[in-house]
Backbone as CSV, one residue per row, in Angstrom:
resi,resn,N_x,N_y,N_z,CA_x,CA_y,CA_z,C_x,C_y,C_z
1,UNK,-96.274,137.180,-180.776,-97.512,137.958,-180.878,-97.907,138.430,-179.477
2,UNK,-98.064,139.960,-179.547,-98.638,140.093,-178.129,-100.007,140.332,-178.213
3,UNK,-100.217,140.329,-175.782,-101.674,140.197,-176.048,-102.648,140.793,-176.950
4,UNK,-102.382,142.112,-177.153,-102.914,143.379,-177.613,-103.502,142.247,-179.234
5,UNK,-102.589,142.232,-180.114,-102.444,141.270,-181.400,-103.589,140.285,-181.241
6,UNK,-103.255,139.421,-180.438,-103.863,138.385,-180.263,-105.222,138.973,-180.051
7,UNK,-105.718,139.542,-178.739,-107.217,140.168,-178.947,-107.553,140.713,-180.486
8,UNK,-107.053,141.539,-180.898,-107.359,141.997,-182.278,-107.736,141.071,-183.241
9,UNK,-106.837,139.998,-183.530,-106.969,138.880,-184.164,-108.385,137.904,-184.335
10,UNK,-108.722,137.660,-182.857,-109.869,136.889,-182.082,-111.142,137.863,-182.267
11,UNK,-110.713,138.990,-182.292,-111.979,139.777,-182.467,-112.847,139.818,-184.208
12,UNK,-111.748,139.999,-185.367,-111.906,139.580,-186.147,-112.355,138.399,-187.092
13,UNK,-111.795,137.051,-185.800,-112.450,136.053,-186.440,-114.083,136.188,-185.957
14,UNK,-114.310,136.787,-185.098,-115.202,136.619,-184.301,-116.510,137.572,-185.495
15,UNK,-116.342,138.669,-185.981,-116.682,139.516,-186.492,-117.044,138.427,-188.214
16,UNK,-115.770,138.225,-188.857,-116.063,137.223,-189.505,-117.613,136.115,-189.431
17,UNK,-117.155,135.304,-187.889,-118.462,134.231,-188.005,-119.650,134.805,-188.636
18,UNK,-119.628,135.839,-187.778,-121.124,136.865,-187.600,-121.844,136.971,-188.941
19,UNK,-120.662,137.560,-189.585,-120.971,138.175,-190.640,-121.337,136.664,-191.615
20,UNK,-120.899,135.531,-191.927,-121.582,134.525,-192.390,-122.571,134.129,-192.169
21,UNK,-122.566,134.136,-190.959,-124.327,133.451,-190.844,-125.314,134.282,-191.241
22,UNK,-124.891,135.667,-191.210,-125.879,136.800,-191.379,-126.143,136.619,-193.152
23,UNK,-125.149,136.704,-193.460,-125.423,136.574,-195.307,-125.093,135.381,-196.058
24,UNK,-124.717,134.755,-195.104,-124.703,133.169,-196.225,-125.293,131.833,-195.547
25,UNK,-126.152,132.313,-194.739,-126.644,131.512,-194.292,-128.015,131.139,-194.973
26,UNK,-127.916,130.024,-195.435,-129.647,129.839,-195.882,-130.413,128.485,-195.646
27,UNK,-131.381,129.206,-194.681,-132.518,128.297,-193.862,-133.552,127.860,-194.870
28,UNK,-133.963,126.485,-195.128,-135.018,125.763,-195.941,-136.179,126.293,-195.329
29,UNK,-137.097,126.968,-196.159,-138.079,127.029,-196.027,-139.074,127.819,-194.337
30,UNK,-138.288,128.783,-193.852,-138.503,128.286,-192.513,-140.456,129.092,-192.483
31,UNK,-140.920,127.779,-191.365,-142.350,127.875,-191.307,-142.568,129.161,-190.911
32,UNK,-143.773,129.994,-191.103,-144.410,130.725,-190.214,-144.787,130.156,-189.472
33,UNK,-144.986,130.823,-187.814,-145.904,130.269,-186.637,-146.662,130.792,-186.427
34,UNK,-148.148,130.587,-187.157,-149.058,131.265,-187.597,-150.156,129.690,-186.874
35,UNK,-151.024,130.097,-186.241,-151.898,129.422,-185.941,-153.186,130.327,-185.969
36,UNK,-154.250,128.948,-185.787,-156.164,130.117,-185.798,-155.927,131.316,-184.717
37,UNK,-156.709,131.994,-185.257,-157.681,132.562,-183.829,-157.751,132.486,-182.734
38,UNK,-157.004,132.653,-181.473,-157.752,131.197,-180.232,-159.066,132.138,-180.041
39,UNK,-160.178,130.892,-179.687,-161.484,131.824,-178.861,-161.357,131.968,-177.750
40,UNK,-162.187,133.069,-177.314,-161.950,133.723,-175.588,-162.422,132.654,-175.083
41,UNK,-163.688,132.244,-175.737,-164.307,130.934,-174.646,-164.822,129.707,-175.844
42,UNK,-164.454,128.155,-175.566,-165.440,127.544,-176.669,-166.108,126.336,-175.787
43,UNK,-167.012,126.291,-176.195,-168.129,125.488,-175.481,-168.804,124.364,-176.781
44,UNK,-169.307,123.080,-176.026,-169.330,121.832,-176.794,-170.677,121.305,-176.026
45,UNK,-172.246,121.359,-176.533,-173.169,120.812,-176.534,-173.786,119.331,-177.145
46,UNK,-174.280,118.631,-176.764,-175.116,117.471,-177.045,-176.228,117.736,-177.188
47,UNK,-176.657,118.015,-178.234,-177.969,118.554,-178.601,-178.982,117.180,-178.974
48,UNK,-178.483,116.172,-178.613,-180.243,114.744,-178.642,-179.597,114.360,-179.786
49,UNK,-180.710,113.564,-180.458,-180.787,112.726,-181.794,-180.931,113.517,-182.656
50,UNK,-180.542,113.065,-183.875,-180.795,113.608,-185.618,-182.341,113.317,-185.562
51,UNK,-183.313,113.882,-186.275,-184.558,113.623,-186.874,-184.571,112.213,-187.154
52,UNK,-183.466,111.068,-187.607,-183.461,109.830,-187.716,-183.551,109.169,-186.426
53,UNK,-182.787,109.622,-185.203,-182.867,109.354,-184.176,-181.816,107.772,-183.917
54,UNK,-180.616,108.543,-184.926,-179.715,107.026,-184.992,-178.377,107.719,-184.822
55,UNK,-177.972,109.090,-184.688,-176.951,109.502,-184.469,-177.329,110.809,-183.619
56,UNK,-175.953,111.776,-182.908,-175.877,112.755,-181.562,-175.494,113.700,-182.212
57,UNK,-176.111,115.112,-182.550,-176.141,116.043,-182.977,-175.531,116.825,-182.104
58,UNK,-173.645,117.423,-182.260,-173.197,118.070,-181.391,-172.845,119.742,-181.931
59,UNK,-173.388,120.236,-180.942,-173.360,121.450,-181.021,-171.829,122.199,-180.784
60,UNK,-171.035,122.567,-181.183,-169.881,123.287,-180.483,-169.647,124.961,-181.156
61,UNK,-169.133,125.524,-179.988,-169.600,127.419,-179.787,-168.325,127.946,-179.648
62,UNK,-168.236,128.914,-180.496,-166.539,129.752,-180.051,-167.199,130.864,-180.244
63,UNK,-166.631,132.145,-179.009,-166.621,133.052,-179.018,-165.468,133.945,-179.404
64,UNK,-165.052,134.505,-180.280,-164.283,135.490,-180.835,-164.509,137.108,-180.319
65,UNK,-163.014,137.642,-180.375,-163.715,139.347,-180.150,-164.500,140.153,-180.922
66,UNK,-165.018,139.590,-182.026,-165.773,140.104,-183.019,-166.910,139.097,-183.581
67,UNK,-167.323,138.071,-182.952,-168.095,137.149,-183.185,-168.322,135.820,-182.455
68,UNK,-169.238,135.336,-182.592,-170.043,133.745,-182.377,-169.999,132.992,-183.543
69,UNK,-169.281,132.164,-183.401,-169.395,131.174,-184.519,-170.146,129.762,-183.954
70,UNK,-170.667,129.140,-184.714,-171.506,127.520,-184.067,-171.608,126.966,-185.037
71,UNK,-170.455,125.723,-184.907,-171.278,124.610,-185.857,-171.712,123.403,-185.010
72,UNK,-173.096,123.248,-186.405,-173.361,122.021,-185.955,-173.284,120.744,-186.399
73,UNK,-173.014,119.812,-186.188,-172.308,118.771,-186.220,-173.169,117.221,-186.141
74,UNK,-174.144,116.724,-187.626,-174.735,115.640,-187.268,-174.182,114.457,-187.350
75,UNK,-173.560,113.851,-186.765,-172.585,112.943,-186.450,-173.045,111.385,-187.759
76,UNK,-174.621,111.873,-188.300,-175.272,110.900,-188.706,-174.748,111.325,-190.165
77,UNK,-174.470,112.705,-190.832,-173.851,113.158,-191.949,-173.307,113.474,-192.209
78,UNK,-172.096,112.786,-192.648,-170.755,112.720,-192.198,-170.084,113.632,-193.314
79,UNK,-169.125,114.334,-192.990,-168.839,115.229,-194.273,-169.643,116.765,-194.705
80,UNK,-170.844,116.846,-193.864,-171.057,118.286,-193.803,-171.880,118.831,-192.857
81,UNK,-171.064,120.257,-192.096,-171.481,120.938,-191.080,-172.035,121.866,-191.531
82,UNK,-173.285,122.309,-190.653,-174.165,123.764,-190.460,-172.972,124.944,-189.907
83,UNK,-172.878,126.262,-190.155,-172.326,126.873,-189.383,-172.915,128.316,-189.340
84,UNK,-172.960,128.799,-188.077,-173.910,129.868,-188.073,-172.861,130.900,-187.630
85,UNK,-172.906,132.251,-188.212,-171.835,133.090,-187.251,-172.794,134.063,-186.744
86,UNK,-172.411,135.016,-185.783,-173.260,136.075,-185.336,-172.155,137.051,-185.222
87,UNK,-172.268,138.577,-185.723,-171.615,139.103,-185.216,-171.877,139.916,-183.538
88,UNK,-170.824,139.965,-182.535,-170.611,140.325,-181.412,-170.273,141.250,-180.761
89,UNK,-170.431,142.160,-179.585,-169.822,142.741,-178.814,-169.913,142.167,-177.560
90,UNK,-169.638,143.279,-176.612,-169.147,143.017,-175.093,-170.718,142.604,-174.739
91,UNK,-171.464,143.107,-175.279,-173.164,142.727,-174.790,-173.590,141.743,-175.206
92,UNK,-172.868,140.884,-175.504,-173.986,139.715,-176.322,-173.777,138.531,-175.927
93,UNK,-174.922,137.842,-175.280,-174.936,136.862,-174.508,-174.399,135.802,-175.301
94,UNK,-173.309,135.062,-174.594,-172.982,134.285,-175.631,-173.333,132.482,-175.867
95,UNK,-174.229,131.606,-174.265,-174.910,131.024,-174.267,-175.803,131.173,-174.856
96,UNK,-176.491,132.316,-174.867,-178.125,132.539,-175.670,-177.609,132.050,-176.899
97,UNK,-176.391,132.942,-177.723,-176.364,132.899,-178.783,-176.130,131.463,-179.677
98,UNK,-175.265,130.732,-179.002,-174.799,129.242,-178.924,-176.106,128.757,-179.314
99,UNK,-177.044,129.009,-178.584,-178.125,127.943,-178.599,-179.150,128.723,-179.721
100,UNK,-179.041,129.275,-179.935,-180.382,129.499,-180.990,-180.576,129.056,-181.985
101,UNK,-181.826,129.304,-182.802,-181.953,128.189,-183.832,-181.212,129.076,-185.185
102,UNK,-180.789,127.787,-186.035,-179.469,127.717,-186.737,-180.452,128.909,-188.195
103,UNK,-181.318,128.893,-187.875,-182.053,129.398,-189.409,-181.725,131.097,-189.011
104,UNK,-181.769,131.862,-187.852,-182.395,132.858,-187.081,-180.739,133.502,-187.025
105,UNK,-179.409,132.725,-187.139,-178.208,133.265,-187.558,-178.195,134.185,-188.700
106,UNK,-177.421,135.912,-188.533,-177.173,136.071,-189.490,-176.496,135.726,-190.799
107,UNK,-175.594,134.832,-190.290,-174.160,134.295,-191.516,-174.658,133.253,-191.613
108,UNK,-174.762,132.419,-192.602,-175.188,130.717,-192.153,-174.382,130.674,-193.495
109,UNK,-173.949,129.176,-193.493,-173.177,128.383,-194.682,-173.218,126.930,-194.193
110,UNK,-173.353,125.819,-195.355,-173.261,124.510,-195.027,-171.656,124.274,-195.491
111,UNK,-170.814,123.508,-194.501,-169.323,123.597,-194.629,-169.527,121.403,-195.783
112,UNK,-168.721,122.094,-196.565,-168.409,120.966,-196.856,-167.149,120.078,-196.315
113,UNK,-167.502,119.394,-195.249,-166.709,118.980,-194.500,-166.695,120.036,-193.093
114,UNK,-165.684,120.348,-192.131,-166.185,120.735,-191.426,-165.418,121.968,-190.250
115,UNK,-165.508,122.276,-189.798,-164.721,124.160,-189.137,-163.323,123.693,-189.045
116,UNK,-162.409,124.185,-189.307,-161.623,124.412,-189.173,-160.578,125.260,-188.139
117,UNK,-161.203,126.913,-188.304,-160.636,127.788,-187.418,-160.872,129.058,-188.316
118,UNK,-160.381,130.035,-187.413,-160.962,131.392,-187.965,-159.768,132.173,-188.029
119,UNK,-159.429,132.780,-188.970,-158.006,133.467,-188.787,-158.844,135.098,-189.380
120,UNK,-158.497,136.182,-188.571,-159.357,137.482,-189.091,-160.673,137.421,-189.486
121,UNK,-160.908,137.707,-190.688,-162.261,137.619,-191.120,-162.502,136.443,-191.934
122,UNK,-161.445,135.358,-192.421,-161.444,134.096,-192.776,-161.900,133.142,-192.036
123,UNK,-162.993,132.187,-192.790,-163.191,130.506,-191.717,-162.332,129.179,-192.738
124,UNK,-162.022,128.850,-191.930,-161.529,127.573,-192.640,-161.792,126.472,-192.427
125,UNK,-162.295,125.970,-193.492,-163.019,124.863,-193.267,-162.250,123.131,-194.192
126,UNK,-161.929,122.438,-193.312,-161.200,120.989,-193.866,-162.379,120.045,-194.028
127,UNK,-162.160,119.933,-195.185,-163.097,119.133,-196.059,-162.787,117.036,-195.429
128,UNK,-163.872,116.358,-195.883,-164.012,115.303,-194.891,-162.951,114.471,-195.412
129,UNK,-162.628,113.430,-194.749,-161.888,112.342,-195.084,-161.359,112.388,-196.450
130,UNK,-160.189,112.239,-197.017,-159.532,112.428,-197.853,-159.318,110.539,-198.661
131,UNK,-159.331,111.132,-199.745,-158.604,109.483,-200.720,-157.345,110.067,-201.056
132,UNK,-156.591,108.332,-199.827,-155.480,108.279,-199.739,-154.935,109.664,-198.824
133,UNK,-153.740,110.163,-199.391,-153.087,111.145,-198.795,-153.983,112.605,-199.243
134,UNK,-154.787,112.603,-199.850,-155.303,113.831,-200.557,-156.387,114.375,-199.186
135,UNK,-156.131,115.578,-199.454,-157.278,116.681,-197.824,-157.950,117.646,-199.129
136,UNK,-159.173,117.990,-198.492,-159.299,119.166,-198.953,-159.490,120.446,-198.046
137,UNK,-159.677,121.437,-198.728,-159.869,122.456,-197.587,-160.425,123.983,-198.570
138,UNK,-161.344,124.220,-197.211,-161.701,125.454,-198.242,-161.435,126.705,-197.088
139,UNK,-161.682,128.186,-197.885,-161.312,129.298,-196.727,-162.528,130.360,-197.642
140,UNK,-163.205,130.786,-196.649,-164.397,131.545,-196.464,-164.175,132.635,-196.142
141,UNK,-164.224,133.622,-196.622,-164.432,135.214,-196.134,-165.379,136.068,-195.415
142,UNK,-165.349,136.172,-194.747,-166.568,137.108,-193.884,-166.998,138.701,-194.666
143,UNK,-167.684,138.806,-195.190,-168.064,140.201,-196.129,-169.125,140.616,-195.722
144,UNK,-169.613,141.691,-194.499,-170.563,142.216,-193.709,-171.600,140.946,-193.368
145,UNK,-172.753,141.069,-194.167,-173.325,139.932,-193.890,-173.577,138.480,-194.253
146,UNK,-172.424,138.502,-195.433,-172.444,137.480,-196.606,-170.965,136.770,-196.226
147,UNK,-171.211,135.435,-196.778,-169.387,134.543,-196.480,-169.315,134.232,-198.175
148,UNK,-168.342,134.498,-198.382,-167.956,134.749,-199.936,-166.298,133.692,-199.973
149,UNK,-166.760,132.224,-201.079,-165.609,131.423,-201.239,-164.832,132.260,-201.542
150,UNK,-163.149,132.074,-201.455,-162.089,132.757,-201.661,-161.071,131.653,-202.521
151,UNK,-160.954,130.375,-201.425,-159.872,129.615,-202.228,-160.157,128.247,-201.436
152,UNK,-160.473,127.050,-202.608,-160.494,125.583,-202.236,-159.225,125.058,-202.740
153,UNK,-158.840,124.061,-202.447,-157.957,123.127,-203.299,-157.555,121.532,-202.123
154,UNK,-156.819,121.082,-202.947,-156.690,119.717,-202.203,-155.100,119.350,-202.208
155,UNK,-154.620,119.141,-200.690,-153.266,119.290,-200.128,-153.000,118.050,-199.937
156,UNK,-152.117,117.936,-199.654,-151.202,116.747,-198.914,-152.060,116.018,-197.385
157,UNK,-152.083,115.473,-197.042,-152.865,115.612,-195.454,-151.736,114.543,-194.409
158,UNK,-150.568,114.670,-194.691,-149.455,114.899,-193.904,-148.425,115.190,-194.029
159,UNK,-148.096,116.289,-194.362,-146.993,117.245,-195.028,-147.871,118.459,-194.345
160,UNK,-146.570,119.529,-194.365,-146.413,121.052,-194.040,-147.612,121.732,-194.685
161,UNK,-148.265,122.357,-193.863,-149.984,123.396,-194.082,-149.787,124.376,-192.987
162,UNK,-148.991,126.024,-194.068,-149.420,126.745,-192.703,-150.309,127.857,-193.256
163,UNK,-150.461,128.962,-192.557,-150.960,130.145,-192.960,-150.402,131.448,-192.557
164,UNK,-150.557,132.406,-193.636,-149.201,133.160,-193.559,-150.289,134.643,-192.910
165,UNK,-150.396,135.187,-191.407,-151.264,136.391,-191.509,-149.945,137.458,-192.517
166,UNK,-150.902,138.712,-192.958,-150.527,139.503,-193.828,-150.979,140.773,-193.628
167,UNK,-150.313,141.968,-193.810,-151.040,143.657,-193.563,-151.965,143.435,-194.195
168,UNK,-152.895,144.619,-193.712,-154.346,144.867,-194.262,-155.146,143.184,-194.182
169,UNK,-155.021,142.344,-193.142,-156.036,141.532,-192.948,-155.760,140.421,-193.771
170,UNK,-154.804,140.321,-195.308,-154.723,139.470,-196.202,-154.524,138.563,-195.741
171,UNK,-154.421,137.106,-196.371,-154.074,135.784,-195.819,-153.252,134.922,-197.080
172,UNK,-152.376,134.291,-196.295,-151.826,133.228,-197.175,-151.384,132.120,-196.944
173,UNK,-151.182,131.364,-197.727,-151.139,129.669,-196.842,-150.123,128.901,-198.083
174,UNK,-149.513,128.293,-197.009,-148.100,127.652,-197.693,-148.140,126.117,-197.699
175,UNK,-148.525,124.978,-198.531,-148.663,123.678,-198.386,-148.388,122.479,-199.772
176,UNK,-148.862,121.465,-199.395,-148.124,120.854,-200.533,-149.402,120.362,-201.337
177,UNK,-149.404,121.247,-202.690,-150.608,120.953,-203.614,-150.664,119.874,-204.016
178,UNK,-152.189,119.577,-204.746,-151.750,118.127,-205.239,-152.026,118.608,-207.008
179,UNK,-151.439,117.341,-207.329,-151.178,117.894,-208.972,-151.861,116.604,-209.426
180,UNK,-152.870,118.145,-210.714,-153.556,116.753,-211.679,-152.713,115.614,-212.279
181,UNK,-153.424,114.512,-213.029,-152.624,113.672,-213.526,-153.886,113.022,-214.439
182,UNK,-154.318,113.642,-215.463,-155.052,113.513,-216.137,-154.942,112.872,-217.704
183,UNK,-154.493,111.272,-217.198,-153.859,110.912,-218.464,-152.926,109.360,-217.155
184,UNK,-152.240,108.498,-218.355,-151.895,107.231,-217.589,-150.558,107.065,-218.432
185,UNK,-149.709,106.188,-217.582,-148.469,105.538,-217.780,-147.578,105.450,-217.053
186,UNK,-146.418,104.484,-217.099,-145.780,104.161,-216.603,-144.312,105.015,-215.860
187,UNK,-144.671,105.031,-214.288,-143.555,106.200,-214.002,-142.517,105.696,-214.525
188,UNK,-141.929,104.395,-214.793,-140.544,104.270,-215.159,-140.541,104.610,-216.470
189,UNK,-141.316,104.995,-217.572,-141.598,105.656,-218.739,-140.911,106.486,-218.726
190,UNK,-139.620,107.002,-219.962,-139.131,108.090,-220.145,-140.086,109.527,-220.384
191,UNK,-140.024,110.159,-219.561,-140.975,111.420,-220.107,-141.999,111.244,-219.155
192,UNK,-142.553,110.135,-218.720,-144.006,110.059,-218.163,-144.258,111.325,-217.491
193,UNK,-143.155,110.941,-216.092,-143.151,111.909,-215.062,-143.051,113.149,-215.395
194,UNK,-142.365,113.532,-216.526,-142.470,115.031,-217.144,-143.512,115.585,-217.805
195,UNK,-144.760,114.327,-217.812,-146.158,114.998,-218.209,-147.025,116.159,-217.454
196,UNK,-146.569,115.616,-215.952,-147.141,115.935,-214.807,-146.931,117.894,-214.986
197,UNK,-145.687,117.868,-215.316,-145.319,119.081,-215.019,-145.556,119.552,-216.248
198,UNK,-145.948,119.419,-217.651,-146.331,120.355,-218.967,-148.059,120.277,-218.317
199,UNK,-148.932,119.215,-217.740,-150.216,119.071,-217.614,-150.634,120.320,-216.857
200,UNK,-149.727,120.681,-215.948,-149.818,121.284,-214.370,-149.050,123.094,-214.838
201,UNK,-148.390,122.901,-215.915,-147.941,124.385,-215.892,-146.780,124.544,-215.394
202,UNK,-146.268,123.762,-215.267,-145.221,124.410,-214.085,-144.196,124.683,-214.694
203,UNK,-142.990,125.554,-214.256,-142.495,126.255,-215.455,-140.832,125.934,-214.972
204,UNK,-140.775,125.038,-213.177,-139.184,124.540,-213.142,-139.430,122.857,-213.594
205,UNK,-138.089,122.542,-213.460,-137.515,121.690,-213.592,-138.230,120.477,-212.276
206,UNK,-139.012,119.252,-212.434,-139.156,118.936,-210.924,-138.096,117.563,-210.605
207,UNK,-137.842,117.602,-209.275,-137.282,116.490,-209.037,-138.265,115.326,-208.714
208,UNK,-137.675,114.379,-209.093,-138.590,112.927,-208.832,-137.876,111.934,-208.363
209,UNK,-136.917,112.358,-207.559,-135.636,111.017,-207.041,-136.768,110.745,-205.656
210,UNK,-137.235,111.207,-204.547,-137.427,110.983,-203.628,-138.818,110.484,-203.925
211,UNK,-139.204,110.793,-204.974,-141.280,110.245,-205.457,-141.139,108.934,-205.675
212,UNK,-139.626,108.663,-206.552,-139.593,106.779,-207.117,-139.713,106.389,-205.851
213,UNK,-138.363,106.795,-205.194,-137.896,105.837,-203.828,-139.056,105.890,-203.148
214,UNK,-140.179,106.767,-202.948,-141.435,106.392,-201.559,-142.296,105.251,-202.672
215,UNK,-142.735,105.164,-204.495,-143.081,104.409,-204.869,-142.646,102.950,-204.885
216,UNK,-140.921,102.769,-204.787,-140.439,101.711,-204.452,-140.577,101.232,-203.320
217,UNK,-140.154,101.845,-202.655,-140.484,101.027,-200.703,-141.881,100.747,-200.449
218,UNK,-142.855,101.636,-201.031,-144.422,101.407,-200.928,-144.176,99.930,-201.951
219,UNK,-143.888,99.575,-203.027,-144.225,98.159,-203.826,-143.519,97.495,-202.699
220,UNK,-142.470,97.517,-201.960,-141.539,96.350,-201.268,-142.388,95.940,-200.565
221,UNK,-143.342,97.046,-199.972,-143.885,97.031,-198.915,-145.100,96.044,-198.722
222,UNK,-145.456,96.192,-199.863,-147.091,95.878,-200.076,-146.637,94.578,-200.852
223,UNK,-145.373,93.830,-201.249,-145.250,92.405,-201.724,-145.207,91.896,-200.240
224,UNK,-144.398,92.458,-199.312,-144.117,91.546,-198.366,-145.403,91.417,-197.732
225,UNK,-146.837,91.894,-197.774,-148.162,91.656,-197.127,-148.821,90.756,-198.663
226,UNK,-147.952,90.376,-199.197,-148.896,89.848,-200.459,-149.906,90.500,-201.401
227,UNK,-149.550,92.144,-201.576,-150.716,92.540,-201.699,-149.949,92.722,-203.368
228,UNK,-151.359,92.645,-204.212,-150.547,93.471,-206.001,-150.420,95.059,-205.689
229,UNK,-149.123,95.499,-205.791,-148.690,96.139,-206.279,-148.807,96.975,-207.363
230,UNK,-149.288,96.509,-208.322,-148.721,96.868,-209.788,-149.281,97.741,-210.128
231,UNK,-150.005,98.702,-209.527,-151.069,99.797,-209.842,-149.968,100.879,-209.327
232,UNK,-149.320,100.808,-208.676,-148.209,102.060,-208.163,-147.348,102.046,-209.260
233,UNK,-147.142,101.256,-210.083,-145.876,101.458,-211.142,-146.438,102.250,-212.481
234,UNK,-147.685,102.475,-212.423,-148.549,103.799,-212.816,-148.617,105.064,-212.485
235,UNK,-149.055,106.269,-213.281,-149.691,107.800,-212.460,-150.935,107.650,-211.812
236,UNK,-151.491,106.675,-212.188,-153.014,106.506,-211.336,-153.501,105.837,-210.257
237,UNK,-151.872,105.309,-210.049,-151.407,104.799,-208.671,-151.329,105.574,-207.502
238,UNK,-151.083,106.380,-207.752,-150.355,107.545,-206.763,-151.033,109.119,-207.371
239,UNK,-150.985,110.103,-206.106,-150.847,111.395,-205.855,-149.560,111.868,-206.143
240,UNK,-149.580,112.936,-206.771,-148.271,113.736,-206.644,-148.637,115.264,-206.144
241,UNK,-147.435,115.762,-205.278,-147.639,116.795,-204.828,-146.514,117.585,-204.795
242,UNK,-146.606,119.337,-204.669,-145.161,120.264,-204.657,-145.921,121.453,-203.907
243,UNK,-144.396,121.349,-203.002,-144.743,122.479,-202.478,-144.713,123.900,-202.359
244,UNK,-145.506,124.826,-201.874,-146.032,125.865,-203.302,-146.071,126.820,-201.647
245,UNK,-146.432,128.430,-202.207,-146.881,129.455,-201.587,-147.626,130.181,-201.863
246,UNK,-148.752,130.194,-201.975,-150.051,131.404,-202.461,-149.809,132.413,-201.324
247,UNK,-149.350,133.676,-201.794,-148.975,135.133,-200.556,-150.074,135.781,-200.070
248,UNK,-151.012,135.302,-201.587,-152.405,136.432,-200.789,-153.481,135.343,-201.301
249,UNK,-154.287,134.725,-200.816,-155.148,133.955,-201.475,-156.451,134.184,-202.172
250,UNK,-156.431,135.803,-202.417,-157.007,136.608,-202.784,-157.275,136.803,-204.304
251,UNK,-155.681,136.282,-204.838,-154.837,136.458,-205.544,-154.188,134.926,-206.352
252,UNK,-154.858,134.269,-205.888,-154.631,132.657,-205.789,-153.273,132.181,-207.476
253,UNK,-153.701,132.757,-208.070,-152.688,132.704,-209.762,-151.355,133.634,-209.601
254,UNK,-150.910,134.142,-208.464,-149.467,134.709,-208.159,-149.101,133.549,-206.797
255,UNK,-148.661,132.109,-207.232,-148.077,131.192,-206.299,-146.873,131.469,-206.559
256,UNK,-146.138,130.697,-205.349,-145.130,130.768,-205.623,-144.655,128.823,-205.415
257,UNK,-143.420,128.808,-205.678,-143.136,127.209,-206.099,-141.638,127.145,-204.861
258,UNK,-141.704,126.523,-204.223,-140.875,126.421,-202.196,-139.759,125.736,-202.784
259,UNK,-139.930,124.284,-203.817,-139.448,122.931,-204.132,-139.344,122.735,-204.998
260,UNK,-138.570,122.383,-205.462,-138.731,121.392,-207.465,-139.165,119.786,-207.163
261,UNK,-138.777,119.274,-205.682,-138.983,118.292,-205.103,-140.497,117.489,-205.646
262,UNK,-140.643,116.427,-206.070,-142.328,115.988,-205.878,-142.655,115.532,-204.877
263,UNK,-143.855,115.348,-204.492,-144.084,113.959,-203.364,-145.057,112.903,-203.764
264,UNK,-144.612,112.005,-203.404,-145.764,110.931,-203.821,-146.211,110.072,-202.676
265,UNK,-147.696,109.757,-203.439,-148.350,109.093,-201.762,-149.337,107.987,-202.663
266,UNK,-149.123,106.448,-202.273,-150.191,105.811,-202.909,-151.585,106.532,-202.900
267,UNK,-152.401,105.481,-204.290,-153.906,105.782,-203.518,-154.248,104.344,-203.546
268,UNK,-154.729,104.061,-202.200,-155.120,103.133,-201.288,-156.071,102.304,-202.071
C-alpha cells in the first residue's frame, strides 16, 4: 500500500468517526444551563424586631434592568414572604426604593414560602421546607401591574430542577414530579406499583427496578439503627417521582415524560 492509499484510507476512517457521533450518538437528557436573572446589584437589610419582638425581620433588595424586587423576610414566620416589586429605569433610586413601605409597592404578593429568582417576567418562588424529599415551588408572572399564578407543583428536592428560557419570553422547567398515591398497599404487591401509573395517567410503561432497590437499602438501613421499617414496604411509605418536561408552563397539560424510570424517597 502506498503513501498516497494509506492517507486516503485514514482519512476515511476519520470521516467515518465523525459521522457517528454526529448521528448515533445519544446524550441522556442533557441539562439546559439556564440559571435566574443575575441582579445588577442585591442588597440585604436588618430591619429590627417583628411586632412580637422575638425574631429579625430581614429585608433583602435586587435590582433588575427592568425592576426592584424586595422581599421581606420575618424570620419569626416561617414559610411566608412579603414581596414587593417596583417597576424601574435608569432614574430610580434604588436604596429609596429598597426601603419603602411594603403597602406603597406597586406589585405586592405574599410568597408562600419564599423568592426564589426572577427569570424574564417570571418570579419563582420555593415553597418552605418540604416532607421528606417533597419541595414545592411556585412561578408567578409579571402582567403590567398584576402577578398572575402560572404553575405550582411539588418536585423532588434533590434531583435535577432546571428551567428552560424560550422565544417570545416563554418559560419551561424540566424536574422530577411527584406522583399522587392516593390509595395503599404493598409495593411487593403484584400490580401495586402499576396503580401509581393508571392513578397518575401516565400512558408509558414505568420502571421500578431502581425505586425497590433505594426502598430496600432505606429498610437495611433503618434496621441497622433499630428503627421499624415496615411503613416503607407500603405506597404511603414513600414518594414517588418521574422525570418530566413542561416546554411552556403556560401550557402546563403538553408535558413531556424524560424517563420511564421512578424515584423513590422515604417519608420520614
Amino acid at each position: 500500500m502506498n503513501i498516497k492509499k494509506i492517507y486516503k484510507y485514514l482519512y476515511l476512517i476519520l470521516l467515518i468517526n465523525i459521522f457517528n457521533q454526529k448521528v448515533f450518538s445519544t446524550e441522556s437528557y442533557d441539562e439546559p444551563k439556564v440559571n435566574y436573572d443575575i441582579p445588577i446589584q442585591k442588597k440585604e437589610f436588618n430591619m429590627g424586631k417583628n411586632e412580637y419582638g422575638d425574631a429579625d425581620l430581614i429585608r433583602t433588595c435586587y435590582q433588575y434592568s427592568d425592576s426592584i424586587l424586595v422581599e421581606i423576610n420575618d424570620k419569626g414566620n416561617k414559610g411566608g414572604a412579603l414581596i414587593g416589586i417596583e417597576p424601574s429605569n435608569n432614574k430610580t433610586n434604588f436604596l429609596n426604593t429598597c426601603k419603602k413601605d411594603y403597602s406603597k409597592f406597586k406589585i405586592k404578593m405574599t410568597a408562600d414560602g419564599y423568592f426564589g429568582g426572577k427569570i424574564n417576567h417570571y418570579i419563582i418562588n420555593n415553597g418552605d421546607d418540604g416532607y421528606g424529599a417533597q419541595y414545592l415551588f411556585q412561578i408567578n408572572k409579571i402582567n403590567n401591574d398584576k402577578i398572575i399564578p402560572v404553575y405550582e407543583d411539588i418536585r423532588h428536592s434533590m434531583k435535577n430542577y432546571k428551567y428552560i428560557r424560550n422565544p417570545n419570553h416563554k418559560l419551561g422547567v424540566r424536574y422530577w414530579k411527584n406522583l399522587k398515591a392516593d390509595f395503599d398497599c404493598s409495593v411487593y404487591e403484584k400490580n401495586c406499583l402499576e396503580k401509581i401509573k393508571i392513578s397518575n395517567k401516565i400512558p408509558v410503561n414505568l420502571n421500578y427496578t431502581d425505586c425497590l432497590k433505594t426502598i430496600k437499602e432505606e429498610i437495611k438501613r433503618l434496621k441497622k439503627y433499630s428503627v421499624d421499617p415496615s411503613s416503607l414496604n407500603t405506597l404511603s411509605g414513600n414518594h414517588f417521582f418521574i422525570y418530566i418536561e413542561v416546554p411552556d408552563i403556560e401550557k402546563a397539560e403538553k408535558y413531556k415524560i424524560l424517563s420511564n424510570k421512578i424515584a423513590c424517597s422515604y417519608i420520614p
